[in-house]
Coordinates of C-alpha atoms and ligand atoms in Angstrom, one line a residue:
M1 CA -6.6 96.0 78.4
P2 CA -4.3 94.4 75.8
L3 CA -0.6 94.9 75.6
V4 CA 0.2 98.6 74.7
T5 CA 3.1 100.5 73.2
S6 CA 5.0 102.9 75.3
K7 CA 3.9 106.0 73.3
E8 CA 1.2 107.3 75.7
M9 CA 3.0 106.0 78.8
F10 CA 6.1 108.1 77.9
A11 CA 4.1 111.2 77.1
K12 CA 2.5 111.1 80.5
A13 CA 5.8 110.3 82.3
Y14 CA 7.5 113.1 80.5
N15 CA 4.9 115.7 81.5
G16 CA 4.4 114.2 84.9
G17 CA 8.1 114.2 85.9
Y18 CA 8.3 110.4 86.6
A19 CA 9.7 107.4 84.8
I20 CA 8.4 104.0 83.9
G21 CA 10.2 100.9 85.3
A22 CA 11.5 98.5 82.6
F23 CA 12.2 95.2 84.3
N24 CA 13.9 92.2 82.6
V25 CA 11.9 89.0 82.8
N26 CA 13.3 85.5 82.4
N27 CA 10.8 83.2 84.2
M28 CA 7.4 83.0 85.7
E29 CA 8.3 84.0 89.2
I30 CA 10.0 87.2 88.0
V31 CA 7.0 88.1 85.8
Q32 CA 4.7 87.5 88.8
G33 CA 6.8 89.4 91.3
I34 CA 7.0 92.5 89.1
T35 CA 3.4 92.6 87.9
E36 CA 1.8 91.8 91.3
A37 CA 3.6 94.9 92.7
C38 CA 2.6 97.0 89.7
K39 CA -1.0 95.9 90.0
E40 CA -1.2 96.8 93.7
E41 CA 0.6 100.1 93.1
H42 CA -1.5 100.8 90.0
A43 CA 1.7 101.5 88.0
P44 CA 2.3 101.2 84.3
V45 CA 5.2 98.8 83.5
I46 CA 7.5 97.7 80.7
L47 CA 8.4 94.0 80.8
Q48 CA 11.5 93.5 78.7
V49 CA 13.1 90.4 77.2
S50 CA 16.8 90.2 76.1
K51 CA 18.2 88.0 73.5
G52 CA 19.6 85.9 76.3
A53 CA 16.2 85.5 77.9
R54 CA 14.7 84.3 74.6
A55 CA 17.5 81.8 74.3
Y56 CA 17.0 80.6 77.9
A57 CA 13.2 80.5 78.2
N58 CA 12.0 80.5 74.6
H59 CA 10.2 83.3 72.9
T60 CA 6.7 81.7 73.1
Y61 CA 7.0 80.9 76.8
L62 CA 7.9 84.5 77.6
V63 CA 5.2 86.0 75.5
K64 CA 2.6 83.7 77.0
L65 CA 3.8 84.5 80.5
V66 CA 3.4 88.2 79.8
E67 CA 0.0 87.6 78.2
A68 CA -1.0 85.8 81.4
A69 CA 0.1 88.9 83.4
V70 CA -2.0 91.1 81.1
I71 CA -5.1 88.9 82.0
E72 CA -4.2 89.0 85.7
C73 CA -3.7 92.8 85.7
P74 CA -6.4 94.2 83.5
D75 CA -6.2 97.7 84.9
I76 CA -2.6 98.5 84.2
P77 CA -0.9 99.2 80.9
I78 CA 1.9 96.7 80.1
V79 CA 4.4 96.9 77.3
L80 CA 6.3 93.9 76.0
H81 CA 9.7 95.1 74.9
L82 CA 12.8 93.6 73.3
D83 CA 15.9 94.6 75.3
H84 CA 19.1 95.2 73.3
G85 CA 18.0 93.8 70.0
P86 CA 21.3 93.0 68.3
D87 CA 20.1 93.1 64.6
F88 CA 17.2 93.6 62.3
E89 CA 16.3 89.9 62.2
T90 CA 15.9 89.7 66.0
C91 CA 13.8 92.8 66.0
K92 CA 11.6 91.5 63.2
S93 CA 11.1 88.2 64.9
C94 CA 9.8 90.0 68.0
I95 CA 7.7 92.5 66.0
D96 CA 6.1 89.5 64.2
G97 CA 5.8 87.6 67.4
G98 CA 3.7 89.9 69.5
F99 CA 6.1 92.5 71.1
T100 CA 4.8 96.1 71.2
S101 CA 8.2 97.7 71.5
V102 CA 11.8 96.8 70.4
M103 CA 15.2 98.2 71.1
I104 CA 17.7 98.1 68.3
D105 CA 21.1 98.4 69.9
A106 CA 23.7 99.3 67.2
S107 CA 25.5 101.7 69.6
S108 CA 28.8 99.9 69.1
K109 CA 28.7 100.7 65.4
P110 CA 29.9 103.9 63.8
F111 CA 27.3 106.8 63.8
D112 CA 26.1 106.4 60.2
E113 CA 25.9 102.6 60.4
N114 CA 23.9 102.9 63.7
I115 CA 21.5 105.3 61.9
E116 CA 21.2 102.9 58.9
I117 CA 20.4 99.8 61.0
T118 CA 18.1 101.7 63.3
R119 CA 16.2 103.4 60.4
R120 CA 15.5 100.0 58.8
V121 CA 14.1 98.6 62.1
V122 CA 12.0 101.8 62.6
E123 CA 10.5 101.4 59.1
Y124 CA 9.4 97.8 59.7
A125 CA 8.3 98.4 63.3
H126 CA 6.1 101.4 62.5
E127 CA 4.5 99.6 59.6
H128 CA 3.4 97.1 62.3
G129 CA 2.4 99.5 65.0
V130 CA 5.5 98.8 67.1
V131 CA 7.7 101.5 68.7
V132 CA 11.5 101.6 68.6
E133 CA 14.2 102.5 71.2
A134 CA 17.7 103.2 69.9
E135 CA 21.0 103.9 71.6
L136 CA 23.8 106.5 71.1
G137 CA 26.9 106.1 73.3
T138 CA 28.1 102.9 74.9
L139 CA 27.8 101.7 78.5
S140 CA 30.5 99.6 80.0
G141 CA 29.5 96.1 81.3
I142 CA 27.7 93.5 79.3
E143 CA 25.3 94.6 76.6
D144 CA 23.8 91.2 76.0
E145 CA 26.5 89.2 74.3
V146 CA 28.7 92.3 73.5
K147 CA 31.0 92.9 76.5
V148 CA 32.1 96.6 76.5
A149 CA 35.3 97.0 78.5
E150 CA 35.3 99.8 81.1
G151 CA 37.8 102.0 79.1
C152 CA 35.8 101.6 75.9
A153 CA 32.6 103.0 77.2
S154 CA 31.7 106.5 75.9
Y155 CA 29.3 109.1 77.0
T156 CA 26.6 110.1 74.5
R157 CA 27.7 113.2 72.5
P158 CA 24.8 115.7 72.8
E159 CA 25.7 117.3 69.5
E160 CA 24.7 114.1 67.8
V161 CA 21.3 113.4 69.2
E162 CA 19.1 115.6 67.0
E163 CA 20.5 114.3 63.8
F164 CA 20.3 110.7 65.1
V165 CA 16.6 111.0 66.1
T166 CA 15.6 112.9 62.9
R167 CA 17.3 110.6 60.5
T168 CA 16.2 107.3 62.3
G169 CA 12.7 108.3 63.3
C170 CA 13.2 106.3 66.6
D171 CA 10.6 106.8 69.3
S172 CA 13.0 106.9 72.3
L173 CA 16.7 107.2 72.8
A174 CA 19.0 105.4 75.3
I175 CA 21.9 107.6 76.3
A176 CA 25.2 106.9 78.2
I177 CA 25.7 109.2 81.2
G178 CA 27.8 106.9 83.4
T179 CA 25.5 104.0 84.2
S180 CA 26.7 100.5 83.3
H181 CA 25.3 97.0 83.2
G182 CA 25.7 94.5 86.0
A183 CA 26.4 94.7 89.8
Y184 CA 29.8 96.4 89.7
K185 CA 29.1 99.9 88.4
F186 CA 31.6 102.0 90.3
K187 CA 35.0 101.4 91.9
P188 CA 34.7 100.9 95.7
G189 CA 35.9 104.0 97.5
T190 CA 35.0 106.3 94.6
K191 CA 31.9 108.6 94.6
P192 CA 29.3 107.4 92.0
Q193 CA 28.2 110.3 90.0
L194 CA 26.0 110.3 86.8
R195 CA 26.7 113.0 84.2
F196 CA 23.6 115.1 84.5
D197 CA 25.2 117.8 82.4
V198 CA 25.2 115.3 79.4
L199 CA 21.6 114.4 80.2
H200 CA 20.5 118.0 80.3
E201 CA 22.3 118.8 77.1
C202 CA 20.5 116.0 75.3
E203 CA 17.2 117.0 76.9
K204 CA 17.5 120.5 75.6
R205 CA 18.2 119.4 72.1
L206 CA 15.3 117.0 72.1
P207 CA 12.3 118.8 73.6
G208 CA 9.5 116.5 74.5
F209 CA 11.4 113.4 73.5
P210 CA 11.7 110.4 75.8
I211 CA 15.2 109.4 77.0
V212 CA 16.0 106.0 78.4
L213 CA 18.6 105.0 81.0
H214 CA 20.1 101.5 80.9
G215 CA 22.2 100.0 83.7
S216 CA 20.1 101.6 86.4
S217 CA 20.1 99.0 89.2
S218 CA 21.0 100.5 92.6
V219 CA 22.5 97.1 93.8
P220 CA 20.8 97.1 97.3
Q221 CA 23.5 96.4 99.8
E222 CA 20.9 94.4 101.8
Y223 CA 20.9 91.7 99.1
V224 CA 24.7 91.9 98.5
T225 CA 25.2 91.2 102.2
M226 CA 22.6 88.4 102.2
I227 CA 24.5 86.8 99.3
N228 CA 27.9 87.2 100.9
E229 CA 26.6 85.9 104.3
N230 CA 25.2 82.8 102.7
G231 CA 28.0 81.4 100.7
G232 CA 28.2 83.9 97.8
A233 CA 31.1 86.1 96.9
M234 CA 30.2 89.5 95.5
P235 CA 32.7 91.9 97.1
G236 CA 32.6 95.5 96.0
A237 CA 29.2 95.3 94.2
I238 CA 28.0 98.9 93.9
G239 CA 25.1 100.4 92.0
V240 CA 23.6 103.8 91.0
P241 CA 22.6 105.8 94.1
E242 CA 18.8 106.0 94.3
D243 CA 18.7 109.8 94.8
Q244 CA 20.4 110.2 91.4
L245 CA 17.9 107.8 89.8
R246 CA 15.1 109.9 91.3
E247 CA 16.6 113.0 89.9
A248 CA 16.8 111.4 86.5
A249 CA 13.2 110.2 86.7
R250 CA 12.1 113.8 87.2
S251 CA 13.8 114.9 83.9
A252 CA 13.2 113.7 80.3
V253 CA 14.2 110.2 81.3
C254 CA 11.0 108.2 80.9
K255 CA 12.3 104.6 81.1
I256 CA 14.7 103.2 83.6
N257 CA 16.1 99.7 83.1
I258 CA 16.5 97.4 86.0
D259 CA 17.6 93.8 85.8
S260 CA 20.6 93.2 88.2
D261 CA 18.6 94.2 91.3
L262 CA 16.0 91.5 90.5
R263 CA 18.8 88.9 90.2
L264 CA 20.2 90.0 93.5
A265 CA 16.9 89.8 95.3
M266 CA 16.2 86.4 93.9
T267 CA 19.7 84.9 94.5
G268 CA 20.1 86.4 98.0
T269 CA 16.7 85.0 99.1
I270 CA 17.4 81.6 97.7
R271 CA 20.9 81.4 99.1
K272 CA 19.6 82.3 102.5
F273 CA 16.8 79.8 102.3
F274 CA 19.2 77.0 101.3
N275 CA 21.5 77.9 104.1
E276 CA 18.7 77.9 106.7
H277 CA 16.9 74.8 105.4
P278 CA 19.5 72.3 104.1
D279 CA 16.8 69.6 104.2
K280 CA 14.3 71.3 101.8
F281 CA 14.1 70.4 98.2
D282 CA 10.8 71.6 96.9
P283 CA 11.4 74.5 94.5
R284 CA 8.1 76.1 95.4
E285 CA 9.4 76.6 98.9
Y286 CA 12.4 78.7 97.9
L287 CA 10.9 80.4 94.8
K288 CA 7.9 81.7 96.9
P289 CA 10.0 84.0 99.1
A290 CA 12.2 84.9 96.1
R291 CA 9.1 86.1 94.2
A292 CA 7.8 87.9 97.3
N293 CA 11.1 89.8 97.7
I294 CA 11.1 90.7 94.0
K295 CA 7.6 92.1 94.5
E296 CA 8.7 94.2 97.5
L297 CA 11.8 95.4 95.7
V298 CA 9.7 96.5 92.7
R299 CA 7.2 98.2 94.9
H300 CA 10.0 100.2 96.5
K301 CA 11.3 101.3 93.0
L302 CA 7.8 102.3 91.9
R303 CA 7.1 104.4 95.0
D304 CA 10.5 105.8 95.9
V305 CA 12.6 105.8 92.8
L306 CA 10.5 106.0 89.6
G307 CA 7.6 107.9 91.1
C308 CA 5.1 106.0 89.0
S309 CA 2.8 104.5 91.7
G310 CA -0.8 105.4 90.9
K311 CA 0.0 106.5 87.4
A312 CA -1.7 103.7 85.5
Ligands
G3H401 O1 21.3 94.7 79.6 C1 21.3 93.6 79.9 C2 20.2 92.9 80.6 O2 20.6 92.9 82.0 C3 19.9 91.6 80.1 O3 20.9 90.7 80.5 O4 21.5 89.5 78.3 O5 22.0 88.5 80.6 O6 19.6 88.7 79.7 P1 21.0 89.2 79.7
13P402 P1 21.2 96.7 85.3 O1 22.3 95.7 85.1 O2 21.8 97.9 86.0 O3 20.1 96.1 86.0 O4 20.7 97.2 83.9 C1 19.8 96.5 83.2 C2 19.6 97.0 81.8 O5 20.1 98.0 81.4 C3 18.8 96.1 80.9 O6 18.8 96.6 79.6
ZN403 ZN1 20.6 97.6 79.0

């Protein structure tokens, strides 16, 4: 099947009590690792591309890699999504260039300005059959090129969500409930806890409407240790506990964003390979196990965290 939008995927996920994995892609091995797992697990998937990914790999290369995955995985629905679109022009360029979904992230702007920018993107996207994710509330960590300091992050205000969705016409909404981008989400020694009360308040005010969670890597300690034991230095890297992500996936959360975990799997595997084989220099030899570990990591997410195995 050709690339799809997330409309039907989200309706099924909402009613079925599971979430779709939205994985960031930056190169061929990452696309392959993710989609091979989804193909074997018969799981729908969102492949997402950030502004940084477009700058790194080039828009056309990324689109063609995703189109290759569509050919290789004819039986599963695949969405090509712009992650954290910073402005109308970037969203337009992706809509014109083959994406089926875009995020406009104007969450750092005042409420009315966020609505205005989002509404403009929605208008253009809907004219072209593309769906739009917007964001209310800010996550700490790095939102593409905008670094949000820890103290400046703010939870989504549930009393704002209905007006925001009605006035913008967006198709899904990313909310801030305590997740953050990157590999250092919580202070070591503290108990990580998402604000499910905020999520449930938003959910109540938007019946049937898909909610999105960014910053949802669980930062597997297996890979943090692998990195630290093979020349890396990532002390105190901590992610969102998987049981909390599972709980979120059963609610109105229909899309869960994961990037850092893929980076950890890839980096840990390559570091270990280099450490064990200082004589090797063929990139295929170290990218192959890196791709295989991304595949197994994604399989675990689909089965045990998102609950979307077999839902394609
Ligand atoms: O939310 C951010 C994603 O992890 C993308 O990161 O902007 O470094 O590609 P990036
Ligand atoms: P992580 O850094 O937790 O993987 O979040 C990724 C993300 O939200 C991409 O938009
Ligand atoms: Zn994000």
